PDB file of C-alpha atoms and ligand atoms in Angstrom:
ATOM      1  CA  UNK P   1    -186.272 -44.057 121.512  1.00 54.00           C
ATOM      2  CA  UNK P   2    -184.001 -46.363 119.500  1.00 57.00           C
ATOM      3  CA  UNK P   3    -180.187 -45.469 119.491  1.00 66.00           C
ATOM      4  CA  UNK P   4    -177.962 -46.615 116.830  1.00 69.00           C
ATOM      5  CA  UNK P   5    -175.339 -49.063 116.965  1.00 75.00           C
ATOM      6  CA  UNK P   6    -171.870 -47.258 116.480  1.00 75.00           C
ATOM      7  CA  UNK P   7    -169.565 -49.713 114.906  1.00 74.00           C
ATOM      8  CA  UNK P   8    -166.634 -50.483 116.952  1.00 74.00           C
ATOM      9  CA  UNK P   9    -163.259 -50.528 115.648  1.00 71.00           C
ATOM     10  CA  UNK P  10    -160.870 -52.057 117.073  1.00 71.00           C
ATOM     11  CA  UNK P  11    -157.384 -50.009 118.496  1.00 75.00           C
ATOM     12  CA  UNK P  12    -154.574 -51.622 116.858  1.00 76.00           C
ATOM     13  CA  UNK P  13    -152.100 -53.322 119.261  1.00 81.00           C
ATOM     14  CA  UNK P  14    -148.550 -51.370 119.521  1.00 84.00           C
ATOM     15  CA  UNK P  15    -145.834 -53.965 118.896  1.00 85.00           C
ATOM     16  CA  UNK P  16    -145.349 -56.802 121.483  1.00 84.00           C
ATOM     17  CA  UNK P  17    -148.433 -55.580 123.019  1.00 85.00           C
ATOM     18  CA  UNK P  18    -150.858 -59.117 123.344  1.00 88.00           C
ATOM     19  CA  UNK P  19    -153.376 -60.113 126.273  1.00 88.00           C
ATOM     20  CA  UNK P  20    -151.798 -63.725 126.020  1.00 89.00           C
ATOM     21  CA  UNK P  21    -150.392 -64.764 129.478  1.00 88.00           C
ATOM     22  CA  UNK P  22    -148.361 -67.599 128.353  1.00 90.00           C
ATOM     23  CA  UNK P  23    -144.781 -67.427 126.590  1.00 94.00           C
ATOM     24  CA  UNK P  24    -145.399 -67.078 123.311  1.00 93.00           C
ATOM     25  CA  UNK P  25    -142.187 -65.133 122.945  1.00 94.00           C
ATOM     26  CA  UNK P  26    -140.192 -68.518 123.628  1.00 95.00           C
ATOM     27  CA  UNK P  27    -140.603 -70.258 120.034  1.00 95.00           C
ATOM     28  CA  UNK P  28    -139.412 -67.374 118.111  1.00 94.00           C
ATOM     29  CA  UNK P  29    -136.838 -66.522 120.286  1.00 96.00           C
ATOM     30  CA  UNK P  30    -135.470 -70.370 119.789  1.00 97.00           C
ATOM     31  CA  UNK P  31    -136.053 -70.225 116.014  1.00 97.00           C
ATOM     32  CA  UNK P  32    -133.673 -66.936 116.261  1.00 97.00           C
ATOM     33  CA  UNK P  33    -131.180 -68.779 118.104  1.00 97.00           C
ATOM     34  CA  UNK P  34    -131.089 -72.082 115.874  1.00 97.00           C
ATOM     35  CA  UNK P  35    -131.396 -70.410 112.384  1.00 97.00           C
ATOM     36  CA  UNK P  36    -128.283 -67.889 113.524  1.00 98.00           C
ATOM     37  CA  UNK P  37    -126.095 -70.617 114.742  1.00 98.00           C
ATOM     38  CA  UNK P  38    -126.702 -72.668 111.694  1.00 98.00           C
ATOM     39  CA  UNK P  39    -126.394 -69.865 109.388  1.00 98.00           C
ATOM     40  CA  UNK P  40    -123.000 -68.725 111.547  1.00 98.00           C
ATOM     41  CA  UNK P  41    -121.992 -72.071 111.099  1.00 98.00           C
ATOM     42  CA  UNK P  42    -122.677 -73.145 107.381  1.00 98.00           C
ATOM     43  CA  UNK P  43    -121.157 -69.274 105.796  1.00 97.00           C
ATOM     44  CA  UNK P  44    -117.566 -70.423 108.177  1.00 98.00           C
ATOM     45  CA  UNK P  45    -117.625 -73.844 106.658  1.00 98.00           C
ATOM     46  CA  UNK P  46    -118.671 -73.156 103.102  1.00 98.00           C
ATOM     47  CA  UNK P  47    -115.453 -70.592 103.232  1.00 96.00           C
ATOM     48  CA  UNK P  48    -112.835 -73.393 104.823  1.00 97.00           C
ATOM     49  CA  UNK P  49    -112.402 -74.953 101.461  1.00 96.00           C
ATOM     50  CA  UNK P  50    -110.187 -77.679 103.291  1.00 97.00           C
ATOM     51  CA  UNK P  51    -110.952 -80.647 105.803  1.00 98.00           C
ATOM     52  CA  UNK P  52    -114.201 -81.587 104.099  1.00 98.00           C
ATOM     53  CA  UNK P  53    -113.085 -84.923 102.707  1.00 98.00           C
ATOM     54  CA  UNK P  54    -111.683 -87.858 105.071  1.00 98.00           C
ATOM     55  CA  UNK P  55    -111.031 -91.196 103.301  1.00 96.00           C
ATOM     56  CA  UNK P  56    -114.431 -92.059 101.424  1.00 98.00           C
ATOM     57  CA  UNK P  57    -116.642 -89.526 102.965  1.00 98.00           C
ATOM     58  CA  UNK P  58    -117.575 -85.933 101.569  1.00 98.00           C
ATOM     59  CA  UNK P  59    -119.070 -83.070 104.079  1.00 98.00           C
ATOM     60  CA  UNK P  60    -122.911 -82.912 102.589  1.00 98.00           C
ATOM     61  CA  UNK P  61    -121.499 -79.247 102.451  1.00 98.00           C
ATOM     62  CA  UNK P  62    -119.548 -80.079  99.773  1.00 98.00           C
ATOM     63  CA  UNK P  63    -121.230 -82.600  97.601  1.00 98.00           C
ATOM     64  CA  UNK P  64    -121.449 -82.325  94.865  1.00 98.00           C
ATOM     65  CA  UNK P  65    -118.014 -81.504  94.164  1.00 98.00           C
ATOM     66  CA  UNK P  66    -117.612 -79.587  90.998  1.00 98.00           C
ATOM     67  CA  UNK P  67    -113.719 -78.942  90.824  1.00 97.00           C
ATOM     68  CA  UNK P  68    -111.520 -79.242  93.873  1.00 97.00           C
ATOM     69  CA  UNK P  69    -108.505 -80.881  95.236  1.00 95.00           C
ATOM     70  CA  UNK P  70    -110.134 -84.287  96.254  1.00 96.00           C
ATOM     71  CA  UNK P  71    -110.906 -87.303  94.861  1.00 95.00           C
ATOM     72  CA  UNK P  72    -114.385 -86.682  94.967  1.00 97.00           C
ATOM     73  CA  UNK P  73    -113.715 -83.516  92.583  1.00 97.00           C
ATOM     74  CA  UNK P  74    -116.253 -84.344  89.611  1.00 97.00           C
ATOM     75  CA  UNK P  75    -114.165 -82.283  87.037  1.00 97.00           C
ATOM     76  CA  UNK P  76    -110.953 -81.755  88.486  1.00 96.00           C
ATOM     77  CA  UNK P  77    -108.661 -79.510  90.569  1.00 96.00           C
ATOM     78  CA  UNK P  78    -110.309 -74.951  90.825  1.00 95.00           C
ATOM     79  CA  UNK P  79    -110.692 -74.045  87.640  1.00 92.00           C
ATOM     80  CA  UNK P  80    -108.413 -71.262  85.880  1.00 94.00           C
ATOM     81  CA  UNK P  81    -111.784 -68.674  85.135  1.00 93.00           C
ATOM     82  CA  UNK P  82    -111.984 -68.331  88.970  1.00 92.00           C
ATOM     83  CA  UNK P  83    -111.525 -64.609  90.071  1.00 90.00           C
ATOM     84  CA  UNK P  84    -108.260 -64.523  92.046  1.00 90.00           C
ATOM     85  CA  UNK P  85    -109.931 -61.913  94.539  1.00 92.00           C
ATOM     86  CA  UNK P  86    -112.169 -64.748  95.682  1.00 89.00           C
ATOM     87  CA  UNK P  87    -111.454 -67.124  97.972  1.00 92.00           C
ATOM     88  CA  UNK P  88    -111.919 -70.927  96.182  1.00 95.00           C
ATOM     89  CA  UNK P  89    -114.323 -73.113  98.028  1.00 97.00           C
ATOM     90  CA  UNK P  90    -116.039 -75.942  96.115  1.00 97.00           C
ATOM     91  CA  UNK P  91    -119.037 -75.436  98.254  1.00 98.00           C
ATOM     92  CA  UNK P  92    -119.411 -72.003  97.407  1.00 96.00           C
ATOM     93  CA  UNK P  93    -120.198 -73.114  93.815  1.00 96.00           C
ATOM     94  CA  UNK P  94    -123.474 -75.174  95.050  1.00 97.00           C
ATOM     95  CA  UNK P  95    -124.663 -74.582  98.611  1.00 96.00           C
ATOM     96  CA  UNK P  96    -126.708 -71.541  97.126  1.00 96.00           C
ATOM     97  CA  UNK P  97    -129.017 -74.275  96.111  1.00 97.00           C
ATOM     98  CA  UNK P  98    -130.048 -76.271  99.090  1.00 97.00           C
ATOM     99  CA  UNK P  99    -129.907 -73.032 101.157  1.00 97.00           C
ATOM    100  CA  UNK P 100    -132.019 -71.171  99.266  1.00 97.00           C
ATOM    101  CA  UNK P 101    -134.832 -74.983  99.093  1.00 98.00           C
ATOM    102  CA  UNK P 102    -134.596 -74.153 102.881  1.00 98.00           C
ATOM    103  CA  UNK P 103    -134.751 -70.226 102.586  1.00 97.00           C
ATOM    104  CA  UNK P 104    -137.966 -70.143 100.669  1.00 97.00           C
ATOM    105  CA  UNK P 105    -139.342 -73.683 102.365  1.00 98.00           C
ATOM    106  CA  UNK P 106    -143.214 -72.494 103.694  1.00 96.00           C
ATOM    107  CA  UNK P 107    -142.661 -73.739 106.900  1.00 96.00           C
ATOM    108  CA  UNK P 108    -139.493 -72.272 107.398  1.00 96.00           C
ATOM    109  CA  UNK P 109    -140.837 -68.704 105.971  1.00 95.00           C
ATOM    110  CA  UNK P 110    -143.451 -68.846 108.776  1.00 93.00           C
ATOM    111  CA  UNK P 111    -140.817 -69.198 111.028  1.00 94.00           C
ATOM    112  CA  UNK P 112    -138.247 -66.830 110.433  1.00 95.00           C
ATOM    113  CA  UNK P 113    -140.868 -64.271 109.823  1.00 93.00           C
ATOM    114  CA  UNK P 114    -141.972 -64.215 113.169  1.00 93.00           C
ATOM    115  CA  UNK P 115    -138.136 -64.879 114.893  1.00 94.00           C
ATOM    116  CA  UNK P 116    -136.237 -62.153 112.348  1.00 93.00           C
ATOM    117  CA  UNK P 117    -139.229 -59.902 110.958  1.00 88.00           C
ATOM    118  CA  UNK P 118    -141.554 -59.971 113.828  1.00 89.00           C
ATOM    119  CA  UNK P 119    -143.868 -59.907 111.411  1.00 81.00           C
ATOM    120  CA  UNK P 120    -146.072 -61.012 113.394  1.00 82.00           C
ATOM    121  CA  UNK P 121    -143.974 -62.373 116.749  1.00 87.00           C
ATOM    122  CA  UNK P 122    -147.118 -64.653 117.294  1.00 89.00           C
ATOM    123  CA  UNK P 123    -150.587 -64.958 117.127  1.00 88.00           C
ATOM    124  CA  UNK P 124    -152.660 -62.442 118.894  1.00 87.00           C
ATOM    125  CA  UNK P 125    -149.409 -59.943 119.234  1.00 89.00           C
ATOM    126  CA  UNK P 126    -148.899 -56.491 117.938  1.00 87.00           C
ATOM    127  CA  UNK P 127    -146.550 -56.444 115.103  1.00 84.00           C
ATOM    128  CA  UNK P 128    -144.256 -53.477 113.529  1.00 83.00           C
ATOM    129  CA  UNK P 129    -145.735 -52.626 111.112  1.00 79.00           C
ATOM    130  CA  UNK P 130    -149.372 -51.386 109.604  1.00 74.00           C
ATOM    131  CA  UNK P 131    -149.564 -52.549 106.840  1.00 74.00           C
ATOM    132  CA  UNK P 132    -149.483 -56.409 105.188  1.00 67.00           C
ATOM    133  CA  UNK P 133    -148.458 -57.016 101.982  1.00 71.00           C
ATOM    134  CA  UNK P 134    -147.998 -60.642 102.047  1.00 77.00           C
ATOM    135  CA  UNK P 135    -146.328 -62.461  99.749  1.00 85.00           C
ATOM    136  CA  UNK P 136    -148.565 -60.777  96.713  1.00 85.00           C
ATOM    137  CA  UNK P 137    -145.943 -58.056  96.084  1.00 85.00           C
ATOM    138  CA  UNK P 138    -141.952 -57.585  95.443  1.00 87.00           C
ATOM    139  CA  UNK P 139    -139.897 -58.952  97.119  1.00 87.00           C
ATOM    140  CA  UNK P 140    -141.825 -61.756  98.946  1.00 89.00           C
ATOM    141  CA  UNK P 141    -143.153 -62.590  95.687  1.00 91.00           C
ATOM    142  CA  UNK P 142    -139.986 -64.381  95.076  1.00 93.00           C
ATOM    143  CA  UNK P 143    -140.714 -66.581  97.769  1.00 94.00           C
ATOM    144  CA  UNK P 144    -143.011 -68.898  94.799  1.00 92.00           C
ATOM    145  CA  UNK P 145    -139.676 -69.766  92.931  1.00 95.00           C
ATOM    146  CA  UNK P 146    -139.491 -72.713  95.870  1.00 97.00           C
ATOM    147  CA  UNK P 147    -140.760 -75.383  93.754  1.00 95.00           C
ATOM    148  CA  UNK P 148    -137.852 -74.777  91.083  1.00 97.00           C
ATOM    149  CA  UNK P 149    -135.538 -75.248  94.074  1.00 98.00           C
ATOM    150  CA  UNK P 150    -137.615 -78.491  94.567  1.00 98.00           C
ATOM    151  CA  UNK P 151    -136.393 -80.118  91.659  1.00 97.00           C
ATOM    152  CA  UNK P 152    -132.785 -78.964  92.449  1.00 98.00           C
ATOM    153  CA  UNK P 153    -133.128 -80.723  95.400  1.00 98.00           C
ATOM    154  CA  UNK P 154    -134.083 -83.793  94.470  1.00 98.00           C
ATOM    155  CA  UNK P 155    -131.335 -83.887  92.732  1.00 98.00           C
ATOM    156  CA  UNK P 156    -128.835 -83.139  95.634  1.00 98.00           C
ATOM    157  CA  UNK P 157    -130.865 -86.100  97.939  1.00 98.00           C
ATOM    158  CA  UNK P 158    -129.724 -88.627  94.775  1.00 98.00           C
ATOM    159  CA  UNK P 159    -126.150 -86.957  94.760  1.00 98.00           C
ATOM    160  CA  UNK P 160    -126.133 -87.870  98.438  1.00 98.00           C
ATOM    161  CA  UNK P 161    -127.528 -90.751  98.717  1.00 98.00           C
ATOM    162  CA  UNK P 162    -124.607 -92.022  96.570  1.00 98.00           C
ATOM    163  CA  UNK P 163    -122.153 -90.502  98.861  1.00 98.00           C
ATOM    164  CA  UNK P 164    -123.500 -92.722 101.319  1.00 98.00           C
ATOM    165  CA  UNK P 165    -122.680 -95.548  99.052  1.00 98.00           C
ATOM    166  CA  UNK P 166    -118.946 -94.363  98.259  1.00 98.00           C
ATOM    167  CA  UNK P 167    -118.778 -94.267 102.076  1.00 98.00           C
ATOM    168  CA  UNK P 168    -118.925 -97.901 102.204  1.00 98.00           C
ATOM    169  CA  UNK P 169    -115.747 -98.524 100.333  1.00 98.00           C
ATOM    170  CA  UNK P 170    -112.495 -98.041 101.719  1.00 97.00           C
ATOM    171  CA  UNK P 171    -109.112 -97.608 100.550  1.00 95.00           C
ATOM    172  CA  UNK P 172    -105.917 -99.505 102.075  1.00 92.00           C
ATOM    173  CA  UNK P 173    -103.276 -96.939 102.373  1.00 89.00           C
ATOM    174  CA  UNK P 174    -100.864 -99.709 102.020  1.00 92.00           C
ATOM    175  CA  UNK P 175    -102.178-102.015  99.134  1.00 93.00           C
ATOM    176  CA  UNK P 176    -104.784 -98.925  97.308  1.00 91.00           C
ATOM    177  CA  UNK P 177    -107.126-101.652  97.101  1.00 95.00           C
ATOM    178  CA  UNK P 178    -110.503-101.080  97.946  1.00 95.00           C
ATOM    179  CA  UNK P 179    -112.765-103.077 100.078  1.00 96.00           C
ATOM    180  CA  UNK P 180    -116.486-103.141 101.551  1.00 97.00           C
ATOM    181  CA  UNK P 181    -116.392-101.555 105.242  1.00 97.00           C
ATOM    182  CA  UNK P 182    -118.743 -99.373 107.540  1.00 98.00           C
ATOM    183  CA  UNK P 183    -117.331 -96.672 109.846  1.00 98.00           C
ATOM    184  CA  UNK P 184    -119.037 -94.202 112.235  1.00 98.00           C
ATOM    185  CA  UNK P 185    -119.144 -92.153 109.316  1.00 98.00           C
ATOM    186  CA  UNK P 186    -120.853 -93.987 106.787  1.00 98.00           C
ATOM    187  CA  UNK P 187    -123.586 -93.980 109.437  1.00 98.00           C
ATOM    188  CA  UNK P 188    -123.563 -90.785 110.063  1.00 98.00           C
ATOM    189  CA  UNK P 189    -124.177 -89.443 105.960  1.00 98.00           C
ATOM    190  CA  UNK P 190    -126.663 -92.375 106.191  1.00 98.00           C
ATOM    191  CA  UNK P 191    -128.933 -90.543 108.895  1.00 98.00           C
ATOM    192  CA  UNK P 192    -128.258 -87.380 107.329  1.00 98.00           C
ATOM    193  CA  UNK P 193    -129.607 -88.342 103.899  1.00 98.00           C
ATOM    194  CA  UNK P 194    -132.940 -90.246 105.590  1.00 98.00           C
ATOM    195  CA  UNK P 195    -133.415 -87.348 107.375  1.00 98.00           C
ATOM    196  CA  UNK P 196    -133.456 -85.050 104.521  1.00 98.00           C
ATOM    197  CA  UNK P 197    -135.383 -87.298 102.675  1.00 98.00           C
ATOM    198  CA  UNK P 198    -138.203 -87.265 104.716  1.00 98.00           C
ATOM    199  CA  UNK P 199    -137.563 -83.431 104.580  1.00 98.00           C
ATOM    200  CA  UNK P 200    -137.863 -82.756 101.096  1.00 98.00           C
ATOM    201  CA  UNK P 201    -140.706 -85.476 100.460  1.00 97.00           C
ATOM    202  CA  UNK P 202    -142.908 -83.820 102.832  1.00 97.00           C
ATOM    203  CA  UNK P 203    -142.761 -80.299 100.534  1.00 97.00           C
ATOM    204  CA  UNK P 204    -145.801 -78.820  99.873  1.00 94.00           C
ATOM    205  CA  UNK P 205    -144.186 -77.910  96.350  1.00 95.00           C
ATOM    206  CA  UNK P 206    -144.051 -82.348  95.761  1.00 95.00           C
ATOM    207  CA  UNK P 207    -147.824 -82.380  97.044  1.00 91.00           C
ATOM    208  CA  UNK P 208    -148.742 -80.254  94.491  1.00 88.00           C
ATOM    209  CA  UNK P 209    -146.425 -81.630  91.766  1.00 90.00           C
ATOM    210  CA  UNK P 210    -147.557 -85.053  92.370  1.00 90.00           C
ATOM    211  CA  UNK P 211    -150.974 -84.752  93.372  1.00 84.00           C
ATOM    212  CA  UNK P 212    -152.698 -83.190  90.605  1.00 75.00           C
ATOM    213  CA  UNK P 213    -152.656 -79.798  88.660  1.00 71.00           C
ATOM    214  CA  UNK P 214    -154.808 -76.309  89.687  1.00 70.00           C
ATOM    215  CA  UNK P 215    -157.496 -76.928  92.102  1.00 73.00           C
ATOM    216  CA  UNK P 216    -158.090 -80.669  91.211  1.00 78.00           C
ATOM    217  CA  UNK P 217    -156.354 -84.012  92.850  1.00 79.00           C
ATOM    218  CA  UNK P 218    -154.838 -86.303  90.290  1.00 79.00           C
ATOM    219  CA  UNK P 219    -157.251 -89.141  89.374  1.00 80.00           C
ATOM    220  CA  UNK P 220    -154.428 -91.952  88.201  1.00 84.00           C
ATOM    221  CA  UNK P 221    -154.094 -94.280  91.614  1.00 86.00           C
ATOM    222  CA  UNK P 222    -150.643 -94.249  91.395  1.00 88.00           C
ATOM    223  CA  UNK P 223    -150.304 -90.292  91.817  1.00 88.00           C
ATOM    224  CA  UNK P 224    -152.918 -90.547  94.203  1.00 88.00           C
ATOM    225  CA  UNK P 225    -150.997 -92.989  96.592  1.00 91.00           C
ATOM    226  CA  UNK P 226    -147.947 -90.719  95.711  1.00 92.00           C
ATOM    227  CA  UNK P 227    -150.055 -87.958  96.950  1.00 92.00           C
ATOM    228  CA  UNK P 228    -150.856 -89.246 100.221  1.00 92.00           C
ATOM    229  CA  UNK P 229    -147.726 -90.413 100.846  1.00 94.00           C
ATOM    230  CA  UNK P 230    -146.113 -87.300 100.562  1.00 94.00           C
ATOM    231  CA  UNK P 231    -148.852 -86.031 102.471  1.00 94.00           C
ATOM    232  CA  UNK P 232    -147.754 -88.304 105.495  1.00 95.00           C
ATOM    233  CA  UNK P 233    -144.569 -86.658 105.461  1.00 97.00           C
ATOM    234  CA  UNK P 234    -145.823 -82.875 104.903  1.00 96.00           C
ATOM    235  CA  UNK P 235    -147.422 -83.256 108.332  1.00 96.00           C
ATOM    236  CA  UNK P 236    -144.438 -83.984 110.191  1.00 97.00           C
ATOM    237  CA  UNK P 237    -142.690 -81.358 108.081  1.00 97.00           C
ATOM    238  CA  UNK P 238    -141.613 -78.997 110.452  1.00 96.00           C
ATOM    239  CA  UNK P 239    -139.992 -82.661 112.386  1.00 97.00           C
ATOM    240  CA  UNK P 240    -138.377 -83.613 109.605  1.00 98.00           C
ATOM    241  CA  UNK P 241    -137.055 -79.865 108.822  1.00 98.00           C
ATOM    242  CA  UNK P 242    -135.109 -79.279 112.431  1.00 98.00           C
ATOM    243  CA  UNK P 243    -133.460 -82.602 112.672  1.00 98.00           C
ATOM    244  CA  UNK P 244    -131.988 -82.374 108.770  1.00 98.00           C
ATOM    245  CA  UNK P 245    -131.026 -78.680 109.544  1.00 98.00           C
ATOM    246  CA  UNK P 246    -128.989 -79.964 112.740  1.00 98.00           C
ATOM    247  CA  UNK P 247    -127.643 -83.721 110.472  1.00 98.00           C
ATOM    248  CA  UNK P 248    -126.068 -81.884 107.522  1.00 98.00           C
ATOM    249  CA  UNK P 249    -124.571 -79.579 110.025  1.00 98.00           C
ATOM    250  CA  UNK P 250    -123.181 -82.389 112.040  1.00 98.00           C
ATOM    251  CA  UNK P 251    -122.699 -84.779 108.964  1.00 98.00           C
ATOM    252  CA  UNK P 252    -120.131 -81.530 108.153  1.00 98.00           C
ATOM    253  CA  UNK P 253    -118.190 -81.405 111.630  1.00 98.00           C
ATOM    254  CA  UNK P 254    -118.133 -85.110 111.958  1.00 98.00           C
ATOM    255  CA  UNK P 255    -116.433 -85.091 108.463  1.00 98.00           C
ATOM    256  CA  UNK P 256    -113.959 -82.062 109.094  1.00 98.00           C
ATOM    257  CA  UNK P 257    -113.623 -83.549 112.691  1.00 98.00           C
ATOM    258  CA  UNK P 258    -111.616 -86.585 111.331  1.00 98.00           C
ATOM    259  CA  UNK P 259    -109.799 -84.907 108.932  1.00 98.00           C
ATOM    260  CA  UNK P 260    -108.008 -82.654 111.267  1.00 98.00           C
ATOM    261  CA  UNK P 261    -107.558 -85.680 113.368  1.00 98.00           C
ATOM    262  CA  UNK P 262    -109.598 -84.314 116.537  1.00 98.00           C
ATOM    263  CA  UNK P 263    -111.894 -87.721 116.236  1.00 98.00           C
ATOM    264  CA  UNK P 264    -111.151 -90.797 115.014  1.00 97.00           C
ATOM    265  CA  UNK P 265    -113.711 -92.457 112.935  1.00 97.00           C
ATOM    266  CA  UNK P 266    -114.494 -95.787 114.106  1.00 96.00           C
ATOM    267  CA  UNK P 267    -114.616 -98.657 111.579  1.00 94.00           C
ATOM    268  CA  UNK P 268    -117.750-101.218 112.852  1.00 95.00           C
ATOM    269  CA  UNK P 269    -116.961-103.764 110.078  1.00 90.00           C
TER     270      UNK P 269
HETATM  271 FE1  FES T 301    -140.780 -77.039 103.105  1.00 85.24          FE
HETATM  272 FE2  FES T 301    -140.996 -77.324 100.403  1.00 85.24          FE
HETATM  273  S1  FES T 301    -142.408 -76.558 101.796  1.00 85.24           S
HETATM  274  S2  FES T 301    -139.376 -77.909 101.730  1.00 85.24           S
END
């Protein structure tokens, strides 16, 4: 007599609950750790509103410098319409840009859904919740305004980029004149600008906006070489991404380092 096949569902896994033996617990837990500490880091700075300036350079924190009290202050000293209640910091008037390119960055989302949200920790591992929403529905859905961000911060790598050239001139305290030089500094923005150039050209958004429109690649040759360019950089994204996080963090100490006169830049030429 023939029996019939029951269909076998599978029990869902409780959270944490995997058959992997190896650590798969380590990369989220690091992710945790680095996010926090930058995050930690970047809110204390953003809030100093002093020592982000030393001679020609500008903390990356900082630039660009709407209104503030020095000389790389765009429009001047705080402006009057600023609520008294509120702490002035210039770089609370544009870090909300970059942070949210990064905040909303694919890679990054897969990242710091599985280190904050556990959602899921890994592969293969039982997650919180039952259901999945994705990013189809409110609030994730906010998640697709990345590419606008994309544009702002293109922007901010050309804002930079010319810090790194105002870094290269330096005033005499004596004379005020101004003369070519390179310090430890200028060096430092340098690196910190590469880095998050090969960052930001390696976004998915740029592949897209580049490479063609809706489900077809661009057929001009130039957009096409664009494309694949970008596409060089997109698969060392998650390289690029760690090593800017950690620059413009260090670009920022370095900077507020020397103006409280802990270190002492050193001039190479
Ligand atoms: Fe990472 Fe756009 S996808 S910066």
């Amino acid at each position: 007599m023939a029996h019939a096949q029951l269909p076998v569902i599978p029990r869902p896994r409780s959270f944490g609950e995997t058959m992997r033996k190896d650590w798969w617990w380590l990369q989220p837990a690091i992710v945790l750790l680095l996010l926090s500490s930058f995050v930690v880091y970047a809110t204390w700075a953003a809030f100093q509103g002093e020592h982000y300036s030393y001679g020609p350079y500008l903390s990356p924190f900082y630039s660009p410098e709407l209104f503030g009290n020095s000389p790389h202050a765009w429009f001047g000293p705080p402006p009057a319409w600023w609520p008294g209640w509120l702490v002035f910091s210039p770089a609370l008037l544009i870090l909300p840009f970059p942070g949210l390119f990064r905040l909303t960055c694919y890679y990054y989302r897969g990242a710091y859904y599985k280190a904050f949200w556990a959602d899921p920790p890994a592969c293969a591992v039982g997650e919180p919740r039952k259901q999945y929403c994705g990013e189809a529905a409110f609030p994730l859905i906010v998640q697709n305004i990345h590419r606008y961000f994309l544009y702002i911060a293109l922007v901010f790598l050309v804002v930079l980029a010319h810090d790194v050239y105002k870094a290269l001139w330096f005033t005499d305290p004596v004379t005020g004149h101004q003369s070519f030089g390179l310090g430890l500094g200028t060096l430092v923005l340098a690196a910190n600008v590469i880095l998050l150039g090969g960052y930001t050209l390696g976004c998915h958004s740029l592949r897209h906006v580049i490479g063609g429109y809706l489900d077809q690649l661009a057929r001009r040759p130039v957009r096409r070489r664009l494309y694949d360019c970008s596409s060089r950089f997109n698969r060392a994204h998650m390289r690029w991404g760690w090593p800017s996080l950690f620059s413009v963090a260090f670009a920022d100490l370095y900077v507020r380092m020397c103006s409280m006169g802990v270190w002492t830049d050193w001039r190479i030429l």
